[in-house]
Short mmCIF file of C-alpha atoms in Angstrom, two decimals:
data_model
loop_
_atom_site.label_atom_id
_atom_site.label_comp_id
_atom_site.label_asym_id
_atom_site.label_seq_id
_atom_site.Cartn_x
_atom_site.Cartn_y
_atom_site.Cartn_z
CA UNK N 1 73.61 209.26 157.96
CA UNK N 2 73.94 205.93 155.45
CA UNK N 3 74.61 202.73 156.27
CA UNK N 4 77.16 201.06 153.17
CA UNK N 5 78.72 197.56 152.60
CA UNK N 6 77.14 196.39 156.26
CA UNK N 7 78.82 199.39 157.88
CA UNK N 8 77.17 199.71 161.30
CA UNK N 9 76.16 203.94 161.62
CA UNK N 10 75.13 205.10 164.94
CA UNK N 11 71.65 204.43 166.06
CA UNK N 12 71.02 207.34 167.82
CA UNK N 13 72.58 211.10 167.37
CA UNK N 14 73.98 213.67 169.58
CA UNK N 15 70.52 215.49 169.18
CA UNK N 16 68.92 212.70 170.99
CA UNK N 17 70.63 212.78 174.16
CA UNK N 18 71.12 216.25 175.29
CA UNK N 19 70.57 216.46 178.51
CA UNK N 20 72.16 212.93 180.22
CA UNK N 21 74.38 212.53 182.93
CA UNK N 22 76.30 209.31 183.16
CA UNK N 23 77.72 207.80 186.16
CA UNK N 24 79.92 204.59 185.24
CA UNK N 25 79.29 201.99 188.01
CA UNK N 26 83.14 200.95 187.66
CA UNK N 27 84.36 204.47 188.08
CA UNK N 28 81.47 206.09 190.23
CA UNK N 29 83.58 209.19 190.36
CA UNK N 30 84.01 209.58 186.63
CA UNK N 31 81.36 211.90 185.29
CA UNK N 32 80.24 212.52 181.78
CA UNK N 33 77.78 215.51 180.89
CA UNK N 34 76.73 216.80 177.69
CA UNK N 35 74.78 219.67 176.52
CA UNK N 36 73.46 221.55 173.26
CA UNK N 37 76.34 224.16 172.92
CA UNK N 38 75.22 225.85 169.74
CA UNK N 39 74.05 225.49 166.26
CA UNK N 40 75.15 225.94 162.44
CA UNK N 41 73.87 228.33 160.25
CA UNK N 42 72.70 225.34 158.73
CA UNK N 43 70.76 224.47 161.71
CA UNK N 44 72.60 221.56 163.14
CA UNK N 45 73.06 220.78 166.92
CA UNK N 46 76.54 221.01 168.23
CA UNK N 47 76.73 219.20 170.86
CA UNK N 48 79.80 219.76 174.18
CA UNK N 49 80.83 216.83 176.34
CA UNK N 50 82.43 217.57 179.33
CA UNK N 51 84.63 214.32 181.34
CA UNK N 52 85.61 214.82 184.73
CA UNK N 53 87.54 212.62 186.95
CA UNK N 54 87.72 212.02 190.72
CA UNK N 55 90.57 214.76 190.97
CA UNK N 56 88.21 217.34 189.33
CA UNK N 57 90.36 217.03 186.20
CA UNK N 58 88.25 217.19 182.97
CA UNK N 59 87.88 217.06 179.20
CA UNK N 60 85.59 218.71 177.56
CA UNK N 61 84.92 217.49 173.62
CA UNK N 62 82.55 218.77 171.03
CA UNK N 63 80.52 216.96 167.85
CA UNK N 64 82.04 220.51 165.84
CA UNK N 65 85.36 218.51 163.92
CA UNK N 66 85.36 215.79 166.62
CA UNK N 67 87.40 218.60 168.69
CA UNK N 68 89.25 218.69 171.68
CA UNK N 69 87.76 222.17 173.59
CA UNK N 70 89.61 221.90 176.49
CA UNK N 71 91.87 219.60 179.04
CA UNK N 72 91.83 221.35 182.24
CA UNK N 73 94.52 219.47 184.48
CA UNK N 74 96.35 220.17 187.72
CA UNK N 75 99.94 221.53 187.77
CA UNK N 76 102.93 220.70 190.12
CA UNK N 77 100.38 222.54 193.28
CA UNK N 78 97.35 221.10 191.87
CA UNK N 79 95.95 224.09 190.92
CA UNK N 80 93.91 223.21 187.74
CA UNK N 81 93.84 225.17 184.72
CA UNK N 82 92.81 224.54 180.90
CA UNK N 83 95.92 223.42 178.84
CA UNK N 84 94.52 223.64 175.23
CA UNK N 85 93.98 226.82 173.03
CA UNK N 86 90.19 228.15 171.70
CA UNK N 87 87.13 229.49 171.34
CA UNK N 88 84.61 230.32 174.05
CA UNK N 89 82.10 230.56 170.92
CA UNK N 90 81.43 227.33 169.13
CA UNK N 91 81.23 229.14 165.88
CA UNK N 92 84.60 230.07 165.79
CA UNK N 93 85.90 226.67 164.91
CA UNK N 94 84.05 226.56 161.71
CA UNK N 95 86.59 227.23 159.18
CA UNK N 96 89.17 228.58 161.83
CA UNK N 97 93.03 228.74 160.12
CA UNK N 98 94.88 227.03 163.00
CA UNK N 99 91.96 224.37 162.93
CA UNK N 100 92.12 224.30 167.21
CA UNK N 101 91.39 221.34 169.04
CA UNK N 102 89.99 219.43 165.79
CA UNK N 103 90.60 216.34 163.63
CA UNK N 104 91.36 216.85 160.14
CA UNK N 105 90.27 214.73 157.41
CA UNK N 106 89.92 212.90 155.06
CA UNK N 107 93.24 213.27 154.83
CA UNK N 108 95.37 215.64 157.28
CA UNK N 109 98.41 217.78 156.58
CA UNK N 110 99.80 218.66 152.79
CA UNK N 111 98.75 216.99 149.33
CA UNK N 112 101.02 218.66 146.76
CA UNK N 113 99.29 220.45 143.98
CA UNK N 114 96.25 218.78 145.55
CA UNK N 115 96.85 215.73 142.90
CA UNK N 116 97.52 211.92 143.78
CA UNK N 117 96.81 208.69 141.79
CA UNK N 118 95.83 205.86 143.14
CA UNK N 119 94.95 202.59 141.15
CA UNK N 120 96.24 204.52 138.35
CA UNK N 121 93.22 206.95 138.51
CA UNK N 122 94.09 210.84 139.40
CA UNK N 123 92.09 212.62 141.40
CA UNK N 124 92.17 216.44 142.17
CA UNK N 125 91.41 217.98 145.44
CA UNK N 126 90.90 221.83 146.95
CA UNK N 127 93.97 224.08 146.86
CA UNK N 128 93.85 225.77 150.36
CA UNK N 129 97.53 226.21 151.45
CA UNK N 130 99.26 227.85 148.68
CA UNK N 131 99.78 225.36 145.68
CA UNK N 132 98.36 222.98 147.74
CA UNK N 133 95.85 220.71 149.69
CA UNK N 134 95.49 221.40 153.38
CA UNK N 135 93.50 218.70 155.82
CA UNK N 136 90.85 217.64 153.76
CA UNK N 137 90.39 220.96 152.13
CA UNK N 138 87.65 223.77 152.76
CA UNK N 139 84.86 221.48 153.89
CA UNK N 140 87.37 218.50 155.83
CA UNK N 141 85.93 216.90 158.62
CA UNK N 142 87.17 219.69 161.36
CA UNK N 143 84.40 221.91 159.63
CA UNK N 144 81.90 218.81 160.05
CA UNK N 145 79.37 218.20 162.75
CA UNK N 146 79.87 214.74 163.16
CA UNK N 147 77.66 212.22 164.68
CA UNK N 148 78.17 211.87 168.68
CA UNK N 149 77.01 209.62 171.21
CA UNK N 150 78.22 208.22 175.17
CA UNK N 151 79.46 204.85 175.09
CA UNK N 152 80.34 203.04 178.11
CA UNK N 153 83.56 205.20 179.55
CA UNK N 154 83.65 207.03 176.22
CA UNK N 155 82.49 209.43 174.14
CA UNK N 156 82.41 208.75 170.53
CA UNK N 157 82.11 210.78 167.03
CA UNK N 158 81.29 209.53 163.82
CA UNK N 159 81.48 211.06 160.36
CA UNK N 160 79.93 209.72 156.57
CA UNK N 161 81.87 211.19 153.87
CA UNK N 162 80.43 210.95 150.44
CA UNK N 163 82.30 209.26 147.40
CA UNK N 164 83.85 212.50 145.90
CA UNK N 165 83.18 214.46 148.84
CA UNK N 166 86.50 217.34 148.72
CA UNK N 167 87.57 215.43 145.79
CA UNK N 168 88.65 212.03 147.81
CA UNK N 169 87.44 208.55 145.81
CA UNK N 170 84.67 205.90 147.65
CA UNK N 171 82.56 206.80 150.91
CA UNK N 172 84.46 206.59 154.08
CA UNK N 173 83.12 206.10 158.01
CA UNK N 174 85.38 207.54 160.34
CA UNK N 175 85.10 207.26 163.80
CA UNK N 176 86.99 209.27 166.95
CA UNK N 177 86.75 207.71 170.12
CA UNK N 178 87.86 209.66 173.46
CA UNK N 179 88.66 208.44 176.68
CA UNK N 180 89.44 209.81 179.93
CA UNK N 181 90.98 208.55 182.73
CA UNK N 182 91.75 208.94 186.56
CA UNK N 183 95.47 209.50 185.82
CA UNK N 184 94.30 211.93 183.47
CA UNK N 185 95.38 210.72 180.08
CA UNK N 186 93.17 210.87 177.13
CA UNK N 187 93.39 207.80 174.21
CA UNK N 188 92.12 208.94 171.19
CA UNK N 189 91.30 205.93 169.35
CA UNK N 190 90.64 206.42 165.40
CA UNK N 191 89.29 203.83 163.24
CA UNK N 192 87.94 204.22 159.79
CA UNK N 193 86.38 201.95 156.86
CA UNK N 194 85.36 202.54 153.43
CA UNK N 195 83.49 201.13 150.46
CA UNK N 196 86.11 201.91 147.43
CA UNK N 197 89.84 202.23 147.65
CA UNK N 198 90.77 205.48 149.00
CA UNK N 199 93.46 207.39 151.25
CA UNK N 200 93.33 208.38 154.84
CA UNK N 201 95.04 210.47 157.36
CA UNK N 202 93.69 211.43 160.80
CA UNK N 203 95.01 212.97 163.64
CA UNK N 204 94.22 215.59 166.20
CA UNK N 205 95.04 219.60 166.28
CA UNK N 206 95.34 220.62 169.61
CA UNK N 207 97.65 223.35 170.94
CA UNK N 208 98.69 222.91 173.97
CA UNK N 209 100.27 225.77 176.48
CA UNK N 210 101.12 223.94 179.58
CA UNK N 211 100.89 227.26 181.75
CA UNK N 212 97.20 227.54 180.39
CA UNK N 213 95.61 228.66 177.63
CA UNK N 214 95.86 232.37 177.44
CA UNK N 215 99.54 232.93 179.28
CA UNK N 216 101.42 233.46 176.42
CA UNK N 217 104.15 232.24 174.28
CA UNK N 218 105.14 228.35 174.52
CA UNK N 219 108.94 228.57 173.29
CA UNK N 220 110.33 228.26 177.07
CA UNK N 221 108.73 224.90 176.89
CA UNK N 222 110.88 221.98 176.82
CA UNK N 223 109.98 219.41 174.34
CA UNK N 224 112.03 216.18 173.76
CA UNK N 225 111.02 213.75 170.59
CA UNK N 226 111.71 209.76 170.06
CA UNK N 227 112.63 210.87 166.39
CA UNK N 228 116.11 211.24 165.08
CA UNK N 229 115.23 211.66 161.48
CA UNK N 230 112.40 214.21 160.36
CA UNK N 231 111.42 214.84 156.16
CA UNK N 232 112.92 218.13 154.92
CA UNK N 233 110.14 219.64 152.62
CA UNK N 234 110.40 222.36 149.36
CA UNK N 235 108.98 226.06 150.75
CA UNK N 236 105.50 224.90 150.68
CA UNK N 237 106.26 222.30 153.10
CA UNK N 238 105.69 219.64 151.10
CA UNK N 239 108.50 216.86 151.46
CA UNK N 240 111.04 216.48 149.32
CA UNK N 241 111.65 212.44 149.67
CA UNK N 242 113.74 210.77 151.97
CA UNK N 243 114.33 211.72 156.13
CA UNK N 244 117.01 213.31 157.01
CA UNK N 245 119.03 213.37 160.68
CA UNK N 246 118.24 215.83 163.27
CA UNK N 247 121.45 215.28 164.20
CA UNK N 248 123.76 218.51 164.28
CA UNK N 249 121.04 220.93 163.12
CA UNK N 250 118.43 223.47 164.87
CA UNK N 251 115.79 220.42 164.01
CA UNK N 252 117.29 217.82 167.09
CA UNK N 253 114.79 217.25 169.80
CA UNK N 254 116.45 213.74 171.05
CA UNK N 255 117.93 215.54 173.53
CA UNK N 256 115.34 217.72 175.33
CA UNK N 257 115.62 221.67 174.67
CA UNK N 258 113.39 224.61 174.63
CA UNK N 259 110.98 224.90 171.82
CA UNK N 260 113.02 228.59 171.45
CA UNK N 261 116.28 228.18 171.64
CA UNK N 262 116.72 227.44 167.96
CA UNK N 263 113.54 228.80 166.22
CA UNK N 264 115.02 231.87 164.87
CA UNK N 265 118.19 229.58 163.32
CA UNK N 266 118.54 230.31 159.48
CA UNK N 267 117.80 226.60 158.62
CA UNK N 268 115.50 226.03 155.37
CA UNK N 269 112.96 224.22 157.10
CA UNK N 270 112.51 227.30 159.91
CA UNK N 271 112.57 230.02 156.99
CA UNK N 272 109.95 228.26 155.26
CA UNK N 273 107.46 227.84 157.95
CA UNK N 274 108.51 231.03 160.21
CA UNK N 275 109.08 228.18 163.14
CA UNK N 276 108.60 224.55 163.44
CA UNK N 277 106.21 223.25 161.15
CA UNK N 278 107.80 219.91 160.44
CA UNK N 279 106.94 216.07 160.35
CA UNK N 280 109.10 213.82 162.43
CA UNK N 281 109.83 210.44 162.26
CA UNK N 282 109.44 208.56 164.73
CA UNK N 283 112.01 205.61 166.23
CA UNK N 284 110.98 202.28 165.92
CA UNK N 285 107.46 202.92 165.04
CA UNK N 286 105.76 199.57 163.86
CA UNK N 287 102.06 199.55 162.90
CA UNK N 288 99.81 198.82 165.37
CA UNK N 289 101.81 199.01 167.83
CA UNK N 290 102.33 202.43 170.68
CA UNK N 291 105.76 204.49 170.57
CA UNK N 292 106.71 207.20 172.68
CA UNK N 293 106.61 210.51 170.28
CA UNK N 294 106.93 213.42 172.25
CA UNK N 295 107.05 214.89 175.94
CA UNK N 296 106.85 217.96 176.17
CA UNK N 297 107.40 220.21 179.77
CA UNK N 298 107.27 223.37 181.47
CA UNK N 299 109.85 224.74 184.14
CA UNK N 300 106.95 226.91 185.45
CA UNK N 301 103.73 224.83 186.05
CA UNK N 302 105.00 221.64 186.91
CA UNK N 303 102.72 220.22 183.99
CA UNK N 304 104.26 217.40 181.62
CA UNK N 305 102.42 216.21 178.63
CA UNK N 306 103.65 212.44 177.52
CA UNK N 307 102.71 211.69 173.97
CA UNK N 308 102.32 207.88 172.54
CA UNK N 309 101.18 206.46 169.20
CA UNK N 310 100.84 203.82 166.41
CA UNK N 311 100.88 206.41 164.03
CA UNK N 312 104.51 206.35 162.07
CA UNK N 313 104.70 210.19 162.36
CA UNK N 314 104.52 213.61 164.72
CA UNK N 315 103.95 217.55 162.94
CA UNK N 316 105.44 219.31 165.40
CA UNK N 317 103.74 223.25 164.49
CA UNK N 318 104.72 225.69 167.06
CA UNK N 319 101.48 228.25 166.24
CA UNK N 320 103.58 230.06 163.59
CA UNK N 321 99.99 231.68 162.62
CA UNK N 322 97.95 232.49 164.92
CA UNK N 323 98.34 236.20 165.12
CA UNK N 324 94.44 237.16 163.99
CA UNK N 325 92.53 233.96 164.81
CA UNK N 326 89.04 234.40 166.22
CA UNK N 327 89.04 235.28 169.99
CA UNK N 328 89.78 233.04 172.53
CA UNK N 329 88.57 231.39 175.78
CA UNK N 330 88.41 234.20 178.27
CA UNK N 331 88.25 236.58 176.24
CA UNK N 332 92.21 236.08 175.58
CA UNK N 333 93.73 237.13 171.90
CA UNK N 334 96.34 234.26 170.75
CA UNK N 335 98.94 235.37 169.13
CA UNK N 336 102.51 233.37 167.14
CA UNK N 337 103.77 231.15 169.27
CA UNK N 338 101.61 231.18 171.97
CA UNK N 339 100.83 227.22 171.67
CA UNK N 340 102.26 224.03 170.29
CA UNK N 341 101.06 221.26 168.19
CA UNK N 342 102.08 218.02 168.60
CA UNK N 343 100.29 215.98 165.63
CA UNK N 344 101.00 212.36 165.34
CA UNK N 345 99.86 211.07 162.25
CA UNK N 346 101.29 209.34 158.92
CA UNK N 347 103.32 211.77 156.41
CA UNK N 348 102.30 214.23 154.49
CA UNK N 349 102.03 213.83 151.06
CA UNK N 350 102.03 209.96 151.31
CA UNK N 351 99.61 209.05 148.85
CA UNK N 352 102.48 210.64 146.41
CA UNK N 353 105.33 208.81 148.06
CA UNK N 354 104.97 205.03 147.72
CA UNK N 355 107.84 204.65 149.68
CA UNK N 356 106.26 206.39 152.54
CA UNK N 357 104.07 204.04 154.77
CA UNK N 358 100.85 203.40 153.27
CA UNK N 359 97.87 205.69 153.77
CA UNK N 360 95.42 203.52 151.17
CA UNK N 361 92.35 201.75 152.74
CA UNK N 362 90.32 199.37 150.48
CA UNK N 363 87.07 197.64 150.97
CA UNK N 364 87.50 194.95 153.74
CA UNK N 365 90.17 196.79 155.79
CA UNK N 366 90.02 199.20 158.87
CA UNK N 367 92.19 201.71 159.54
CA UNK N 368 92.93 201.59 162.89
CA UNK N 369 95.31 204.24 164.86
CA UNK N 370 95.49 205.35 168.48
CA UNK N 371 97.07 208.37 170.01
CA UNK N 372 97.28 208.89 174.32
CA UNK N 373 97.90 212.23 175.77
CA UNK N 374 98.93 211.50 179.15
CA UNK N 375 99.13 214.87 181.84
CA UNK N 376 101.74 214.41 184.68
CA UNK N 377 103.43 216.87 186.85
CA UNK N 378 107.11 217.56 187.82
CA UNK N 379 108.27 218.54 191.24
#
């Protein structure tokens, strides 16, 4: 790792501190463990961190993508299970399609034609999604082992990206910083700094199937979103310009309904991505500041997932694609449908939209978003 324009990198890696258990002395209950979990074919350590809290509820996070392997959480009996789709091997998440559990970068979702200018210089990125460029292309940081360490209540990842690395102008430090709490929600706190003007985007893929990973399709789910507009996009998903209403079409989530009931409508936006695959925006988002985004619930567990954010966006992707994926925990085989994504993050295609909120960072600024997944149950 570098150090650039009096960035701070982390003193000491993942590699370092296999091995620890930490005990907080506010939280004597709270437990964090780590572990070598596997190596690259490059050689590198990839490290696992699992959290657990006093109720035996736990997260366990890996230095692979800065990923999210699994959120095992109580439902409405208190019987825990593991909410989140993947891969018992950590070698499946290198270069996996649905990109499970990890955070995309340097910029996540769709660049069209992989092109954008900024300070009227073009640059040119990967194609990986059809005509165009998918989270950070090929190599993004959810193929990365990134930097890890324990800090305090937290675990925290770090990842250097060259100047030019995947195409993207000026070296960037990003950094993903989990916590977990007693009430079992997890903040995912993202900040990010650079040394040349560039654009960023980060965000975190999980799928979640509130019945547990493994138990099959998610569309008898109910979600409900704080969005009543969402950005209609050509048929390879990139946006087309202004939102739109939800209002009186298959896309409305302000009233709660099952992720099902209108999936199959023949509605441009649910042709062109065989299911929800759509970026919603949300009400009275204002930067810096957290907004309800999603909660999403199921009849059968008990379990409710309550979604907040600065971010000015949520990709709701209802695993339209994950028919032939590598295998998954348990020795389960995903297929469509059988987990949802709930992505909050700015638009896609911003850095092509200058009426879109901003995704530039320049020297001397820090990009600075937060996401909280909080895990309740229903009676």
């Amino acid at each position: 790792m570098k150090d650039f324009s009096g960035i701070t990198i982390f003193e000491e890696s993942g590699s370092e501190m296999r091995g620890r258990t930490k005990q907080h002395p506010s939280q004597v209950s709270m437990k964090i463990t780590q572990e070598i979990w596997g190596k690259t074919p490059d050689g590198r350590q990839i490290i696992k961190y699992t959290v657990t809290n006093a109720k035996g509820a736990s997260v366990t996070l890996s230095s692979l993508g800065a990923c999210i392997v699994s959120v095992i959480v109580p439902d409405r009996e208190g019987v825990l299970a593991d909410v989140v789709l993947g891969y018992d091997d950590p070698l499946s998440y290198l270069g996996d399609g649905p990109c499970f559990g990890k955070c995309p970068g340097r910029y996540a979702n769709r660049i069209a034609a992989g092109r954008f200018s900024l300070d009227d210089k073009e640059y040119g990125l990967p194609i990986n999604n059809g005509p165009n460029h998918l989270h950070g292309g090929p190599e993004g940081f959810q193929n990365r082992v990134w930097e890890s360490r324990i800090s305090g209540d937290a675990v925290e990842f770090l990842y250097y990206s060259e100047d030019g690395e995947q195409g993207y102008p000026g070296a960037l430090k990003a950094v993903a910083r989990y916590e977990w709490s007693e009430e079992c929600e997890l903040r995912l706190s993202f900040t990010a700094e650079c040394d040349a003007p560039t654009v960023v985007n980060l965000t975190n893929h999980a799928y979640f199937n509130l019945d547990g990973e493994g138990s099959g399709s998610v569309l008898d789910h109910i979600l409900r979103l704080n969005a009543s507009e969402y950005l209609p996009t050509d048929d390879t998903l990139i946006p087309l310009g202004d939102s739109e209403p939800v209002a009186g079409t298959p896309m409305d989530f302000v009233a709660e309904k099952p992720l099902g009931r209108d999936i199959q409508a023949d509605f441009p936006a649910l042709r062109y991505g065989k299911g929800y695959d759509n970026c919603y925006v949300i009400d009275g988002a204002e930067s810096g500041q957290l907004q309800t985004a999603a909660v999403l619930r199921s009849c059968k567990s008990g379990r409710v997932l309550e979604v907040t954010t600065t971010q000015p966006g949520v990709q709701i992707y209802t695993g339209n694609w994950l028919e032939g994926c590598p295998q998954g925990k348990n020795a389960h085989t995903y297929h469509d449908y059988d987990g949802v994504a709930i992505e909050c993050q700015h638009f896609p295609d911003s850095p092509n939209h200058p009426d879109y909120p901003s995704t530039v960072l320049r020297p001397g600024e820090t990009f600075e978003e937060a996401i909280i997944f909080a895990f309740k149950t229903t009676e």
